[in-house]
PDB file of C-alpha atoms and ligand atoms in Angstrom:
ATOM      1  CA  UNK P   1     -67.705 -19.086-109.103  1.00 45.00           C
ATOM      2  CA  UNK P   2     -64.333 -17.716-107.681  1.00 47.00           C
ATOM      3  CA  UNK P   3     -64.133 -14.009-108.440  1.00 48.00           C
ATOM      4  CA  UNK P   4     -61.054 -12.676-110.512  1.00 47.00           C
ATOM      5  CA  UNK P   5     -60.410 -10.978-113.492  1.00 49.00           C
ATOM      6  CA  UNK P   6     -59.063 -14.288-115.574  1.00 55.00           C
ATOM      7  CA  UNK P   7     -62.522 -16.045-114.948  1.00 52.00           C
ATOM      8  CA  UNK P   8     -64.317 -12.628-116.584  1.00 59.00           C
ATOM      9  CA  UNK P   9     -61.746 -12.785-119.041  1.00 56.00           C
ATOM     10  CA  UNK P  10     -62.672 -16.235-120.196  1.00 67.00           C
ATOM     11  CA  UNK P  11     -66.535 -15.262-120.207  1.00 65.00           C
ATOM     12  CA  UNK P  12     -65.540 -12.441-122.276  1.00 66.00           C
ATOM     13  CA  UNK P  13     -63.721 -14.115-124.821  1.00 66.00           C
ATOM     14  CA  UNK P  14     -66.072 -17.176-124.735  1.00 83.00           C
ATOM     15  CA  UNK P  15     -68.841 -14.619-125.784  1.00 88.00           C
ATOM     16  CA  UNK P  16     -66.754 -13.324-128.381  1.00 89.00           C
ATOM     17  CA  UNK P  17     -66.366 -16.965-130.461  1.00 92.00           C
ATOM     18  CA  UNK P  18     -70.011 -17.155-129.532  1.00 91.00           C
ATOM     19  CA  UNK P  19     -70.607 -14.388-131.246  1.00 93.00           C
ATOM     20  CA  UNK P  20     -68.620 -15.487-134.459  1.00 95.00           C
ATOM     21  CA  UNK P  21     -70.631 -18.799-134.584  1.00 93.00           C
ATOM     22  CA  UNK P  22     -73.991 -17.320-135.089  1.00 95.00           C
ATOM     23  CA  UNK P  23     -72.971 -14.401-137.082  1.00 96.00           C
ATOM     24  CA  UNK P  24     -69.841 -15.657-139.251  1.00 97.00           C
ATOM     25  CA  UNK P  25     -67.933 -13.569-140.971  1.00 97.00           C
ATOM     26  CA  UNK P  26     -67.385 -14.090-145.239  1.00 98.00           C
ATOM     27  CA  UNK P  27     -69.685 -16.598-144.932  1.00 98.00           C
ATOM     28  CA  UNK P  28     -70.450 -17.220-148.641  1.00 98.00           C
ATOM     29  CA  UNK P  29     -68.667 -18.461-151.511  1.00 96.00           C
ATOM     30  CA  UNK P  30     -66.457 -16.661-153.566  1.00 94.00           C
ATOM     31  CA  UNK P  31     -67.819 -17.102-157.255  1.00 91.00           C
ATOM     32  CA  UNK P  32     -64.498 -16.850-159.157  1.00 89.00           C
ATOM     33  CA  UNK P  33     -62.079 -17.994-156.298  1.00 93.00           C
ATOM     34  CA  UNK P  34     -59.094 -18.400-157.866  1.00 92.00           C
ATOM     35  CA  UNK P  35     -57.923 -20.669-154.896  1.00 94.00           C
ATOM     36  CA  UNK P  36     -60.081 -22.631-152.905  1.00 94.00           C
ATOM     37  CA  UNK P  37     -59.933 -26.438-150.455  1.00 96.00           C
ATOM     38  CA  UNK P  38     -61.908 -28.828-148.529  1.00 96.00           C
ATOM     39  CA  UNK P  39     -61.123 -29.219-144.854  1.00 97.00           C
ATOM     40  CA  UNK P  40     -62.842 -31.804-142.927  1.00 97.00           C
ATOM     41  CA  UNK P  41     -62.636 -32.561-139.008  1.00 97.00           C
ATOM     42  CA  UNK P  42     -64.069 -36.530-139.122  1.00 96.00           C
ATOM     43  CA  UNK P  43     -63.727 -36.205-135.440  1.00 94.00           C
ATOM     44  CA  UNK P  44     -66.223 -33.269-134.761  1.00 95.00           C
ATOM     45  CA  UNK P  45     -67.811 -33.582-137.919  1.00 97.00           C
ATOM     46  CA  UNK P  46     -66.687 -29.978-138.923  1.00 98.00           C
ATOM     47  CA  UNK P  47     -66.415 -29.664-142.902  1.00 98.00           C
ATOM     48  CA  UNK P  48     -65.858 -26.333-144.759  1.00 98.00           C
ATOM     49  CA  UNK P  49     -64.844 -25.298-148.003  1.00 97.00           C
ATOM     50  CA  UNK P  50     -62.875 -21.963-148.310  1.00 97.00           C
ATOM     51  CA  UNK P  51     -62.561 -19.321-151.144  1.00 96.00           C
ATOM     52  CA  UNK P  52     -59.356 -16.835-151.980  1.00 96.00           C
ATOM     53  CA  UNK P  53     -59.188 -14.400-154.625  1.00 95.00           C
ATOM     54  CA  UNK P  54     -55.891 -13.717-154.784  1.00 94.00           C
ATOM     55  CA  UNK P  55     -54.900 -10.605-157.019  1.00 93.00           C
ATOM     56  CA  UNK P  56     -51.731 -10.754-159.773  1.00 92.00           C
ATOM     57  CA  UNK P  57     -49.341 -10.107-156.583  1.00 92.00           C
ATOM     58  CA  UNK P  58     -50.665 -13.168-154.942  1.00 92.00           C
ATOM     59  CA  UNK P  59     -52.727 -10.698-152.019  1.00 96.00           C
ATOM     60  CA  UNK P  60     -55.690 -12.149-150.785  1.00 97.00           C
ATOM     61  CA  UNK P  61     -57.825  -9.832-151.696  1.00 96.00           C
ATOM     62  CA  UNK P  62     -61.202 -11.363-150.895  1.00 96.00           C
ATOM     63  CA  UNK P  63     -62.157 -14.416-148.465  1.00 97.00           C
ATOM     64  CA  UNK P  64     -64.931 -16.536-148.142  1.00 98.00           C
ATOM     65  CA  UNK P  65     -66.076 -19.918-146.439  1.00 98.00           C
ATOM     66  CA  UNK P  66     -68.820 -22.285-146.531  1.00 98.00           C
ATOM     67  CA  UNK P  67     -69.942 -25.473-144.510  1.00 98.00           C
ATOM     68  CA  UNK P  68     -70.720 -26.754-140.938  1.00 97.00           C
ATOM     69  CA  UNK P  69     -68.988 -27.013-137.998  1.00 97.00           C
ATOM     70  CA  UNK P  70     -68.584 -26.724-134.065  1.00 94.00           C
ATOM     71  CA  UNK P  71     -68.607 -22.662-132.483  1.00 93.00           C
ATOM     72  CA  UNK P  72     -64.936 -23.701-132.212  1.00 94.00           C
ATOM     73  CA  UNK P  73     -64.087 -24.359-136.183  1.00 97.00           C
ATOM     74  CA  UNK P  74     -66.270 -21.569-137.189  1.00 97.00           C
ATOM     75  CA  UNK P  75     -65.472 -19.105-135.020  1.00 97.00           C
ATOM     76  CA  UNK P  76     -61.758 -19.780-136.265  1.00 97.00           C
ATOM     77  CA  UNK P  77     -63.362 -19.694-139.898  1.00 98.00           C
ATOM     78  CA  UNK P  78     -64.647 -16.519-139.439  1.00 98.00           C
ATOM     79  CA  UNK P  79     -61.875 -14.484-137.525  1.00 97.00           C
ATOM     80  CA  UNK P  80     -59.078 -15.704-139.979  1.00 98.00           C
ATOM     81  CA  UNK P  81     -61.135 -14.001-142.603  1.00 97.00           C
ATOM     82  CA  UNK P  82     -60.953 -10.598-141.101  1.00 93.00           C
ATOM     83  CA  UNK P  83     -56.791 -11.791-140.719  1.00 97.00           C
ATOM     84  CA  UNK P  84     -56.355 -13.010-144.172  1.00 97.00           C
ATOM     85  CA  UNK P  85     -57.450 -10.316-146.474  1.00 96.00           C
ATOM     86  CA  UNK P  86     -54.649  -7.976-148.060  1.00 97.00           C
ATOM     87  CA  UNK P  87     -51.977 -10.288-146.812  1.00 97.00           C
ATOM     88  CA  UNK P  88     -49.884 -12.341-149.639  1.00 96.00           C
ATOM     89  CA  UNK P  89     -49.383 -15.929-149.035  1.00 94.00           C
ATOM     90  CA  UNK P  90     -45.965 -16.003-147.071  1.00 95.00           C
ATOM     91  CA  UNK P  91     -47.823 -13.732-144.769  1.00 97.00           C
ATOM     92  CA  UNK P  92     -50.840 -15.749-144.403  1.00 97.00           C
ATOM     93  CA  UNK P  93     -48.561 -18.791-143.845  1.00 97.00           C
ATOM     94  CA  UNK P  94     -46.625 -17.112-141.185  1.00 97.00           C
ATOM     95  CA  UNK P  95     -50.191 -16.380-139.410  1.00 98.00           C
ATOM     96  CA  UNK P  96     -50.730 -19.668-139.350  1.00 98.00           C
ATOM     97  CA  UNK P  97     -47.930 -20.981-138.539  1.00 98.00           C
ATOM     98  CA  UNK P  98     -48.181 -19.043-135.740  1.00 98.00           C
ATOM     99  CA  UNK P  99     -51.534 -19.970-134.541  1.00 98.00           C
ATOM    100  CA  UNK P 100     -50.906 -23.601-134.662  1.00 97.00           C
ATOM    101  CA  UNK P 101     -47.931 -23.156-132.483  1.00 97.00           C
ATOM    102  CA  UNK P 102     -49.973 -21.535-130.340  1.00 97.00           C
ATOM    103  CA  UNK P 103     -52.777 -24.161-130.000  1.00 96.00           C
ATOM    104  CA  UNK P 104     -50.255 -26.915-129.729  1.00 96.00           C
ATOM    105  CA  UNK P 105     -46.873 -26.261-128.207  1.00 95.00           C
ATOM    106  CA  UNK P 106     -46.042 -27.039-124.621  1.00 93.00           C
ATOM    107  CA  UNK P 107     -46.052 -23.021-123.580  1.00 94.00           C
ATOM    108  CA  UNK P 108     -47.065 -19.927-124.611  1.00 95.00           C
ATOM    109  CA  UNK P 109     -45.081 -16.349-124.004  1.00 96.00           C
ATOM    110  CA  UNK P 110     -46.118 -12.918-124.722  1.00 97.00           C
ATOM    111  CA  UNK P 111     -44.315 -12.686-128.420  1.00 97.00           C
ATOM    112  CA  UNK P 112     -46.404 -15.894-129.685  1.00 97.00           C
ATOM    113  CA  UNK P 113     -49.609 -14.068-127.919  1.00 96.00           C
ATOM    114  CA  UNK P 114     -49.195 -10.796-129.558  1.00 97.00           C
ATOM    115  CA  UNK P 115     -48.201 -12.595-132.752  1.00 97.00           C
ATOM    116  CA  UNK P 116     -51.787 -14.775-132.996  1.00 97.00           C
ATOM    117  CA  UNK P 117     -53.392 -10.997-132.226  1.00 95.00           C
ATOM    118  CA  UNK P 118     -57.414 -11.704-131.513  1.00 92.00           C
ATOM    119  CA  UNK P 119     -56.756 -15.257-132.578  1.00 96.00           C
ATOM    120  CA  UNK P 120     -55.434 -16.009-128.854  1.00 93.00           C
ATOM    121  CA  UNK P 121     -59.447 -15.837-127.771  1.00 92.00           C
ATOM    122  CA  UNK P 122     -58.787 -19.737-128.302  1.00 94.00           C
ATOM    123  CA  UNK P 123     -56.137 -20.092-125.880  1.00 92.00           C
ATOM    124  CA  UNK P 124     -58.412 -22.382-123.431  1.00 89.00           C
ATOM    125  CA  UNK P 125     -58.553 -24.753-126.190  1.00 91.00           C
ATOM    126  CA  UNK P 126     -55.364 -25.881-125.603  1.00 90.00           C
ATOM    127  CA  UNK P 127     -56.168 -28.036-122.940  1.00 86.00           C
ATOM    128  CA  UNK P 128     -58.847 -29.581-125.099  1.00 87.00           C
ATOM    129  CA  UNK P 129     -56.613 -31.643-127.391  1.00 87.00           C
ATOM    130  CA  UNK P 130     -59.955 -32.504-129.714  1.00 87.00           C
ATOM    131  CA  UNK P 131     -60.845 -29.048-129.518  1.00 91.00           C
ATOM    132  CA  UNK P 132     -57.398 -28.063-131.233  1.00 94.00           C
ATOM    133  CA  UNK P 133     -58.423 -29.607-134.004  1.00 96.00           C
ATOM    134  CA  UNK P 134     -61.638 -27.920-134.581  1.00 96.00           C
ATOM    135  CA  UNK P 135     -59.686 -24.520-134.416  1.00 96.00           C
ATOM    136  CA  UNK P 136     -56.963 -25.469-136.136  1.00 98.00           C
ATOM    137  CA  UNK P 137     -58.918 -27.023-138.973  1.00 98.00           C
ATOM    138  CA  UNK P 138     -59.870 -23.895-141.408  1.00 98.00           C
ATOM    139  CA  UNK P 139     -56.128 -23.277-141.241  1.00 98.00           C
ATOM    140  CA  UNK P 140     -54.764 -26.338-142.194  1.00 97.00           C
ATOM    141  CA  UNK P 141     -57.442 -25.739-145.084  1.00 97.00           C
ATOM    142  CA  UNK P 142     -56.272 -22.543-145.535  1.00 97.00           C
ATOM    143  CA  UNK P 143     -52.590 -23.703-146.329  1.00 96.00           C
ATOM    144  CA  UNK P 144     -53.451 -26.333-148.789  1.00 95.00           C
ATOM    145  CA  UNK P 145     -55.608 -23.568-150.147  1.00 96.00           C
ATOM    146  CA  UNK P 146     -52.462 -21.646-150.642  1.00 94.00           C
ATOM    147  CA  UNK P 147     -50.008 -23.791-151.530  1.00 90.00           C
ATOM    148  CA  UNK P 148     -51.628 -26.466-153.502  1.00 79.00           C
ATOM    149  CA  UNK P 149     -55.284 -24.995-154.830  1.00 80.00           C
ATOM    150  CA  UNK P 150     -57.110 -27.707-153.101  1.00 71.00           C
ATOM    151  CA  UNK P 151     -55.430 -30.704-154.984  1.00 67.00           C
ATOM    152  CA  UNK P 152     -56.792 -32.893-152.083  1.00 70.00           C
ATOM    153  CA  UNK P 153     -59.098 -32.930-148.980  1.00 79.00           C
ATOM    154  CA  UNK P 154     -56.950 -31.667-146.016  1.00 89.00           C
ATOM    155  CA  UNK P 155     -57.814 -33.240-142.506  1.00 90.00           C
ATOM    156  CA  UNK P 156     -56.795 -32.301-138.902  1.00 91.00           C
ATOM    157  CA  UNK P 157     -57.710 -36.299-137.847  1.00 88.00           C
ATOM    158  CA  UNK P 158     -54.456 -36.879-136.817  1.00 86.00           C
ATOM    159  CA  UNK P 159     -53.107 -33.119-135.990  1.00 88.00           C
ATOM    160  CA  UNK P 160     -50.592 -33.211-133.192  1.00 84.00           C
ATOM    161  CA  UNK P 161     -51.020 -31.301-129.779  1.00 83.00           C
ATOM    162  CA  UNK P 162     -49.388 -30.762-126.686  1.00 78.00           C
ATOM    163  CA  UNK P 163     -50.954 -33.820-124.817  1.00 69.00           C
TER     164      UNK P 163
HETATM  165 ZN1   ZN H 201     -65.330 -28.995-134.066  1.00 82.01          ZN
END
C-alpha cells in the first residue's frame, strides 16, 4: 500500500459507513408518520421504506427507515437521519439537492464539500456509477417523501451520473 494521508483518509471514512451499516441509525418505523415512501434500487436490490413526522410547521421532527440494502444505501439511510431532523422541507430538499450534485456532477470544490457536511464520506463513490445509485437512493425516497407522501414507488434505476 503506498503511504499518504488520502489512502488513511479513505480507510477512515470507509470504517465510518461500515460502521453505519451494522449499527443504523432510526432504524425503525415511525408509527404515525405523517409522510412516508418506498425507494427501491432493482439494480443492487436495495429497498427501504422511510418515515417523517413532520410537525404543523412542516419540521421534520422525527425520522425513521426500514428495509434492506448494500453498506452503501444504508449507510446513506442512516446518516441523512441524523441530517434531516429539525429541518423543514425546503431545507431538506436543498440537502439533497446538494448531495446528488455531489455524487454525480463532473467536479467537486470545497463549497459543494462543506455543503454535503459528513455526507462527503461517499465521495469515492463517484467513480462507481452503480454505486451512486445505492447512495443516492434513500434521497430520492426522501424527496418523494416530501413532496408527494409516497404517491408512488421512487427508483434510482435510471439515475444519471457523471460517466
Ligand atoms: Zn446498493
Amino acid at each position: 500500500m503506498i503511504p499518504g494521508g488520502e489512502v488513511k483518509l479513505n480507510e477512515l471514512y470507509q470504517e465510518v459507513i461500515l460502521d453505519h451499516n451494522k449499527r443504523p441509525r432510526n432504524f425503525k418505523k415511525i408509527e404515525g408518520a405523517n409522510a412516508c415512501s418506498h425507494g427501491k434500487n432493482p439494480l443492487c436490490g436495495d429497498d427501504f421504506y422511510l418515515y417523517l413526522n413532520k410537525d404543523a410547521q412542516g419540521i421534520i421532527r422525527e425520522a425513521g427507515f426500514i428495509g434492506q440494502g448494500c453498506a452503501i444505501s444504508k449507510s446513506s439511510a442512516s446518516i441523512m437521519m441524523s441530517l434531516i431532523e429539525g429541518k423543514g422541507a425546503a431545507e431538506a430538499e436543498k440537502l439533497k439537492d446538494a448531495f446528488i450534485r455531489f455524487l454525480t456532477a463532473e467536479s467537486v470544490d470545497e463549497a459543494l464539500r462543506a455543503e454535503v457536511g459528513k455526507l462527503k464520506i461517499f465521495e469515492g463513490v463517484r467513480n462507481f456509477p452503480v454505486r451512486v445509485k445505492c447512495a443516492a437512493l434513500i434521497w430520492r425516497t426522501l424527496e418523494d417523501a416530501l413532496k408527494n407522501n409516497g404517491a408512488h414507488e421512487v427508483s434510482t434505476e435510471n439515475e444519471e451520473t457523471n460517466q
